[in-house]
Amino acid sequence: MGTEGARALLERAGTLTLQTGNLLNWGCLRKKCPATPGEEVRDCIQKTLTEWSSKISQDQNQETLEVLECSVAQAIEKINPEERDELKVSAKLFIVGSNSSSIRDAVDLACSALGVAQLDSVIISPPPVEDGTNLSLEYLQPYWKELENLVQNKKIVAIGASDLDKTLLEQLYLWAQVKPSSNQVNLASCCVMPPDLTAFAKEFDIQLLTHNDPKELLCEASFQEVLQESIQNMKANNWIPLWLLRYSVIVKSRGIIKSKGYIIQAKRNAS
C-alpha cells in the first residue's frame, strides 16, 4: 500500500502523533555528520514518515482513526523499571501552533513512550513572540502555570526556562511558585554568559545551560514541506504542527546518552 495508504489515513485523521523512537537505534542517522538541530528534526520526521508509510497494509488503509500514531516499531524503546533510578530523563518542549494546554498532552505522551511515571526535567520554549515585541513575564505565565501543575501532580521533577535574560529570569523567579531550576542560553546570541545573569543564577541556585536551537526549531511551512516530500500528493498545507518534544535519557553515573528522540503532534484543519 505504502504512500497511498498513508495518504488515505492522513486525510481521515484529525490529529497526527509522530514518534521517532530512540535515534541511537537508527543506523542511517548515526553515520551522518551532526546536522543543525533544525535539519535533524526534518530528517527524523521524513525518515519516520517514510518508514511508517511503507508498512501500511490494505487492512489498515480501511481504518478511520481520529488520532493517527506514526512511529517505527523497531526504534521504540521503553526504559527498564529496574534501571530507572540510574537514569535522568530530560525534555525540551517547543510549543509551535498551540497554547499552554498542550503541555500536559506532550508530557503524558513522553512518559508513555518511555514507560516512565515522571520526567526528571522539562525546559519550555514558548512560541516565538511577534517581531518588534519583547518576551514578557505575562507571555510566559500561562506556560509556567501549566508546568507547575505537572510538578504538583508529580509528572515532572524540575522545570526550566529558555533564553531569559537576567531581568526576565528574576521576574519569573519572584512570581513563580515552583522556581526555575535552569535557564538555557543560546550560544549564538552570546559567546560569554552575561555577568549579571551568571551572578543571579549563582545566588539563587539556577543552572545555566547552553543550547544551539534556532528560534523556531520547526515552523509550520517546514513541517508541511517535509510532509509533502514524504507522502506524495497529500494536502500537506492542512496540517499544523502543535508542539515538538525532544527527550534524552542519560546514564547518571557516566554522563552517557542512552536514548534520544522526538515526539511531534500536529492537527489537520478541515478543508
mmCIF file of C-alpha atoms in Angstrom, residues 10-233:
data_model
loop_
_atom_site.group_PDB
_atom_site.id
_atom_site.type_symbol
_atom_site.label_atom_id
_atom_site.label_comp_id
_atom_site.label_asym_id
_atom_site.label_seq_id
_atom_site.Cartn_x
_atom_site.Cartn_y
_atom_site.Cartn_z
ATOM 1 C CA LEU A 10 -3.918 11.130 6.999
ATOM 2 C CA GLU A 11 -6.849 12.520 5.038
ATOM 3 C CA ARG A 12 -9.278 10.907 7.513
ATOM 4 C CA ALA A 13 -7.414 11.706 10.751
ATOM 5 C CA GLY A 14 -7.741 14.881 12.796
ATOM 6 C CA THR A 15 -4.510 14.574 14.806
ATOM 7 C CA LEU A 16 -1.109 13.106 13.971
ATOM 8 C CA THR A 17 1.300 11.997 16.678
ATOM 9 C CA LEU A 18 4.747 11.154 15.318
ATOM 10 C CA GLN A 19 7.372 9.361 17.436
ATOM 11 C CA THR A 20 10.895 8.747 16.205
ATOM 12 C CA GLY A 21 11.800 6.303 18.966
ATOM 13 C CA ASN A 22 15.461 6.129 20.001
ATOM 14 C CA LEU A 23 17.560 7.804 17.301
ATOM 15 C CA LEU A 24 20.602 5.860 18.526
ATOM 16 C CA ASN A 25 18.908 2.764 17.075
ATOM 17 C CA TRP A 26 18.798 4.405 13.633
ATOM 18 C CA GLY A 27 21.970 3.322 11.876
ATOM 19 C CA CYS A 28 21.459 5.740 8.976
ATOM 20 C CA LEU A 29 21.333 8.811 11.221
ATOM 21 C CA ARG A 30 24.371 7.797 13.250
ATOM 22 C CA LYS A 31 26.608 7.648 10.186
ATOM 23 C CA LYS A 32 25.800 11.216 9.153
ATOM 24 C CA CYS A 33 27.755 14.245 10.330
ATOM 25 C CA PRO A 34 25.923 16.107 13.090
ATOM 26 C CA ALA A 35 23.444 18.423 11.373
ATOM 27 C CA THR A 36 21.910 21.591 12.753
ATOM 28 C CA PRO A 37 19.035 20.936 15.189
ATOM 29 C CA GLY A 38 16.542 22.059 12.516
ATOM 30 C CA GLU A 39 17.983 19.723 9.880
ATOM 31 C CA GLU A 40 17.983 16.833 12.341
ATOM 32 C CA VAL A 41 14.275 17.361 13.117
ATOM 33 C CA ARG A 42 13.323 17.467 9.431
ATOM 34 C CA ASP A 43 15.414 14.379 8.710
ATOM 35 C CA CYS A 44 13.795 12.475 11.589
ATOM 36 C CA ILE A 45 10.245 13.394 10.535
ATOM 37 C CA GLN A 46 10.929 12.387 6.940
ATOM 38 C CA LYS A 47 12.537 9.042 7.800
ATOM 39 C CA THR A 48 9.793 8.162 10.308
ATOM 40 C CA LEU A 49 7.014 9.007 7.834
ATOM 41 C CA THR A 50 8.709 7.108 5.006
ATOM 42 C CA GLU A 51 9.341 4.009 7.112
ATOM 43 C CA TRP A 52 5.850 4.096 8.656
ATOM 44 C CA SER A 53 4.052 4.551 5.313
ATOM 45 C CA SER A 54 5.959 1.638 3.761
ATOM 46 C CA LYS A 55 4.487 -0.720 6.411
ATOM 47 C CA ILE A 56 0.806 0.194 5.956
ATOM 48 C CA SER A 57 -1.300 -2.763 4.856
ATOM 49 C CA GLN A 58 -4.578 -2.932 2.908
ATOM 50 C CA ASP A 59 -6.471 -3.631 6.175
ATOM 51 C CA GLN A 60 -5.070 -0.539 7.908
ATOM 52 C CA ASN A 61 -5.927 1.577 4.907
ATOM 53 C CA GLN A 62 -9.644 0.967 5.588
ATOM 54 C CA GLU A 63 -9.428 2.281 9.164
ATOM 55 C CA THR A 64 -10.570 5.714 10.250
ATOM 56 C CA LEU A 65 -8.564 6.954 13.220
ATOM 57 C CA GLU A 66 -9.144 10.372 14.756
ATOM 58 C CA VAL A 67 -5.628 10.273 16.279
ATOM 59 C CA LEU A 68 -3.109 8.686 13.943
ATOM 60 C CA GLU A 69 0.085 7.365 15.534
ATOM 61 C CA CYS A 70 3.095 7.310 13.277
ATOM 62 C CA SER A 71 6.192 5.502 14.555
ATOM 63 C CA VAL A 72 8.815 2.928 13.638
ATOM 64 C CA ALA A 73 8.280 -0.129 15.841
ATOM 65 C CA GLN A 74 11.914 -1.244 15.993
ATOM 66 C CA ALA A 75 13.117 2.171 17.202
ATOM 67 C CA ILE A 76 10.662 2.442 20.128
ATOM 68 C CA GLU A 77 12.485 1.726 23.369
ATOM 69 C CA LYS A 78 10.938 1.866 26.828
ATOM 70 C CA ILE A 79 13.018 2.268 29.966
ATOM 71 C CA ASN A 80 13.553 -0.836 32.101
ATOM 72 C CA PRO A 81 11.936 -0.029 35.510
ATOM 73 C CA GLU A 82 14.902 -1.654 37.277
ATOM 74 C CA GLU A 83 17.241 0.894 35.655
ATOM 75 C CA ARG A 84 15.032 3.950 36.201
ATOM 76 C CA ASP A 85 16.906 5.287 39.277
ATOM 77 C CA GLU A 86 20.198 5.218 37.370
ATOM 78 C CA LEU A 87 18.837 7.373 34.529
ATOM 79 C CA LYS A 88 17.969 11.045 34.094
ATOM 80 C CA VAL A 89 15.089 11.682 31.681
ATOM 81 C CA SER A 90 15.094 15.264 30.371
ATOM 82 C CA ALA A 91 12.981 17.015 27.764
ATOM 83 C CA LYS A 92 12.753 20.344 25.962
ATOM 84 C CA LEU A 93 9.273 21.245 24.778
ATOM 85 C CA PHE A 94 8.814 23.617 21.835
ATOM 86 C CA ILE A 95 5.289 25.000 21.516
ATOM 87 C CA VAL A 96 4.597 25.744 17.839
ATOM 88 C CA GLY A 97 0.945 26.216 16.831
ATOM 89 C CA SER A 98 -0.750 25.656 20.147
ATOM 90 C CA ASN A 99 -1.139 27.155 23.613
ATOM 91 C CA SER A 100 -0.223 26.126 27.148
ATOM 92 C CA SER A 101 -2.973 23.472 27.297
ATOM 93 C CA SER A 102 -0.909 21.154 25.079
ATOM 94 C CA ILE A 103 1.922 20.905 27.651
ATOM 95 C CA ARG A 104 0.118 18.174 29.604
ATOM 96 C CA ASP A 105 -0.501 16.158 26.405
ATOM 97 C CA ALA A 106 3.174 16.391 25.472
ATOM 98 C CA VAL A 107 4.414 15.298 28.913
ATOM 99 C CA ASP A 108 1.875 12.437 29.117
ATOM 100 C CA LEU A 109 2.912 11.181 25.664
ATOM 101 C CA ALA A 110 6.620 11.374 26.555
ATOM 102 C CA CYS A 111 6.056 9.412 29.793
ATOM 103 C CA SER A 112 4.012 6.811 27.923
ATOM 104 C CA ALA A 113 6.562 6.497 25.086
ATOM 105 C CA LEU A 114 9.422 5.954 27.538
ATOM 106 C CA GLY A 115 7.481 3.838 30.034
ATOM 107 C CA VAL A 116 8.093 6.160 32.997
ATOM 108 C CA ALA A 117 5.812 7.790 35.588
ATOM 109 C CA GLN A 118 7.559 11.166 35.502
ATOM 110 C CA LEU A 119 10.195 13.214 33.687
ATOM 111 C CA ASP A 120 13.173 14.487 35.707
ATOM 112 C CA SER A 121 13.292 17.862 33.976
ATOM 113 C CA VAL A 122 11.383 19.798 31.326
ATOM 114 C CA ILE A 123 12.578 23.036 29.717
ATOM 115 C CA ILE A 124 9.884 25.093 27.998
ATOM 116 C CA SER A 125 10.327 27.036 24.772
ATOM 117 C CA PRO A 126 7.120 29.042 24.148
ATOM 118 C CA PRO A 127 6.128 30.102 20.619
ATOM 119 C CA PRO A 128 8.349 32.956 19.351
ATOM 120 C CA VAL A 129 6.906 36.414 20.060
ATOM 121 C CA GLU A 130 5.991 38.579 17.096
ATOM 122 C CA ASP A 131 8.705 40.767 15.590
ATOM 123 C CA GLY A 132 9.108 44.006 17.473
ATOM 124 C CA THR A 133 7.653 42.505 20.669
ATOM 125 C CA ASN A 134 9.801 41.578 23.657
ATOM 126 C CA LEU A 135 9.306 38.375 25.621
ATOM 127 C CA SER A 136 7.499 39.260 28.868
ATOM 128 C CA LEU A 137 6.563 37.601 32.140
ATOM 129 C CA GLU A 138 2.886 37.942 31.188
ATOM 130 C CA TYR A 139 3.558 35.944 27.988
ATOM 131 C CA LEU A 140 5.381 33.209 29.932
ATOM 132 C CA GLN A 141 2.930 32.860 32.825
ATOM 133 C CA PRO A 142 0.299 30.504 31.309
ATOM 134 C CA TYR A 143 3.046 28.106 30.166
ATOM 135 C CA TRP A 144 4.772 28.187 33.537
ATOM 136 C CA LYS A 145 1.493 27.633 35.445
ATOM 137 C CA GLU A 146 0.834 24.503 33.395
ATOM 138 C CA LEU A 147 4.343 23.221 34.182
ATOM 139 C CA GLU A 148 3.802 23.972 37.896
ATOM 140 C CA ASN A 149 0.591 21.888 37.838
ATOM 141 C CA LEU A 150 2.560 18.975 36.392
ATOM 142 C CA VAL A 151 5.227 19.311 39.107
ATOM 143 C CA GLN A 152 2.496 19.314 41.771
ATOM 144 C CA ASN A 153 0.967 16.222 40.143
ATOM 145 C CA LYS A 154 4.395 14.538 40.215
ATOM 146 C CA LYS A 155 4.642 14.232 36.417
ATOM 147 C CA ILE A 156 7.792 16.415 36.348
ATOM 148 C CA VAL A 157 10.506 16.855 38.997
ATOM 149 C CA ALA A 158 12.189 20.110 37.873
ATOM 150 C CA ILE A 159 11.264 22.802 35.332
ATOM 151 C CA GLY A 160 13.435 25.230 33.398
ATOM 152 C CA ALA A 161 13.242 28.190 31.038
ATOM 153 C CA SER A 162 14.981 29.074 27.806
ATOM 154 C CA ASP A 163 16.587 32.300 26.554
ATOM 155 C CA LEU A 164 15.623 34.508 29.504
ATOM 156 C CA ASP A 165 17.839 37.486 30.303
ATOM 157 C CA LYS A 166 18.597 38.426 33.909
ATOM 158 C CA THR A 167 15.600 40.789 34.241
ATOM 159 C CA LEU A 168 13.060 38.266 32.974
ATOM 160 C CA LEU A 169 14.586 35.334 34.873
ATOM 161 C CA GLU A 170 14.391 37.393 38.079
ATOM 162 C CA GLN A 171 10.748 38.344 37.379
ATOM 163 C CA LEU A 172 9.867 34.703 36.748
ATOM 164 C CA TYR A 173 11.732 33.562 39.863
ATOM 165 C CA LEU A 174 9.965 36.090 42.123
ATOM 166 C CA TRP A 175 6.500 35.333 40.686
ATOM 167 C CA ALA A 176 6.676 31.534 40.304
ATOM 168 C CA GLN A 177 5.513 29.073 42.953
ATOM 169 C CA VAL A 178 7.805 26.391 41.516
ATOM 170 C CA LYS A 179 11.103 28.148 40.858
ATOM 171 C CA PRO A 180 13.065 27.602 37.629
ATOM 172 C CA SER A 181 15.875 25.112 38.212
ATOM 173 C CA SER A 182 17.640 26.027 34.952
ATOM 174 C CA ASN A 183 17.801 28.581 32.135
ATOM 175 C CA GLN A 184 19.152 27.745 28.694
ATOM 176 C CA VAL A 185 21.193 30.410 26.917
ATOM 177 C CA ASN A 186 21.724 30.379 23.153
ATOM 178 C CA LEU A 187 25.423 30.394 22.281
ATOM 179 C CA ALA A 188 24.694 32.197 19.009
ATOM 180 C CA SER A 189 23.376 35.222 20.908
ATOM 181 C CA CYS A 190 26.245 35.414 23.397
ATOM 182 C CA CYS A 191 29.643 33.736 23.337
ATOM 183 C CA VAL A 192 30.146 34.637 27.003
ATOM 184 C CA MET A 193 27.438 34.365 29.643
ATOM 185 C CA PRO A 194 26.294 37.871 30.726
ATOM 186 C CA PRO A 195 27.834 38.606 34.172
ATOM 187 C CA ASP A 196 24.528 39.837 35.693
ATOM 188 C CA LEU A 197 22.775 36.624 34.602
ATOM 189 C CA THR A 198 25.615 34.479 35.957
ATOM 190 C CA ALA A 199 25.585 36.280 39.321
ATOM 191 C CA PHE A 200 21.801 35.990 39.705
ATOM 192 C CA ALA A 201 21.766 32.305 38.731
ATOM 193 C CA LYS A 202 24.561 31.538 41.187
ATOM 194 C CA GLU A 203 22.828 33.369 44.047
ATOM 195 C CA PHE A 204 19.528 31.523 43.527
ATOM 196 C CA ASP A 205 20.975 28.147 42.526
ATOM 197 C CA ILE A 206 19.710 28.207 38.928
ATOM 198 C CA GLN A 207 21.735 26.118 36.499
ATOM 199 C CA LEU A 208 22.783 27.964 33.338
ATOM 200 C CA LEU A 209 22.923 25.672 30.304
ATOM 201 C CA THR A 210 23.820 26.377 26.682
ATOM 202 C CA HIS A 211 21.961 25.369 23.514
ATOM 203 C CA ASN A 212 22.134 25.941 19.759
ATOM 204 C CA ASP A 213 18.443 25.620 18.842
ATOM 205 C CA PRO A 214 17.105 28.202 16.386
ATOM 206 C CA LYS A 215 14.231 30.498 17.451
ATOM 207 C CA GLU A 216 11.846 28.209 15.567
ATOM 208 C CA LEU A 217 13.002 24.612 15.559
ATOM 209 C CA LEU A 218 10.015 23.523 13.462
ATOM 210 C CA CYS A 219 7.863 26.132 11.755
ATOM 211 C CA GLU A 220 4.563 25.424 10.020
ATOM 212 C CA ALA A 221 5.978 25.802 6.479
ATOM 213 C CA SER A 222 8.916 23.492 7.190
ATOM 214 C CA PHE A 223 6.656 20.780 8.651
ATOM 215 C CA GLN A 224 4.282 20.948 5.669
ATOM 216 C CA GLU A 225 7.194 20.769 3.249
ATOM 217 C CA VAL A 226 8.633 17.607 4.805
ATOM 218 C CA LEU A 227 5.147 16.061 4.943
ATOM 219 C CA GLN A 228 4.694 16.744 1.228
ATOM 220 C CA GLU A 229 8.142 15.307 0.391
ATOM 221 C CA SER A 230 7.497 12.137 2.418
ATOM 222 C CA ILE A 231 3.958 11.365 1.259
ATOM 223 C CA GLN A 232 3.281 12.353 -2.342
ATOM 224 C CA ASN A 233 0.125 14.195 -3.448
#
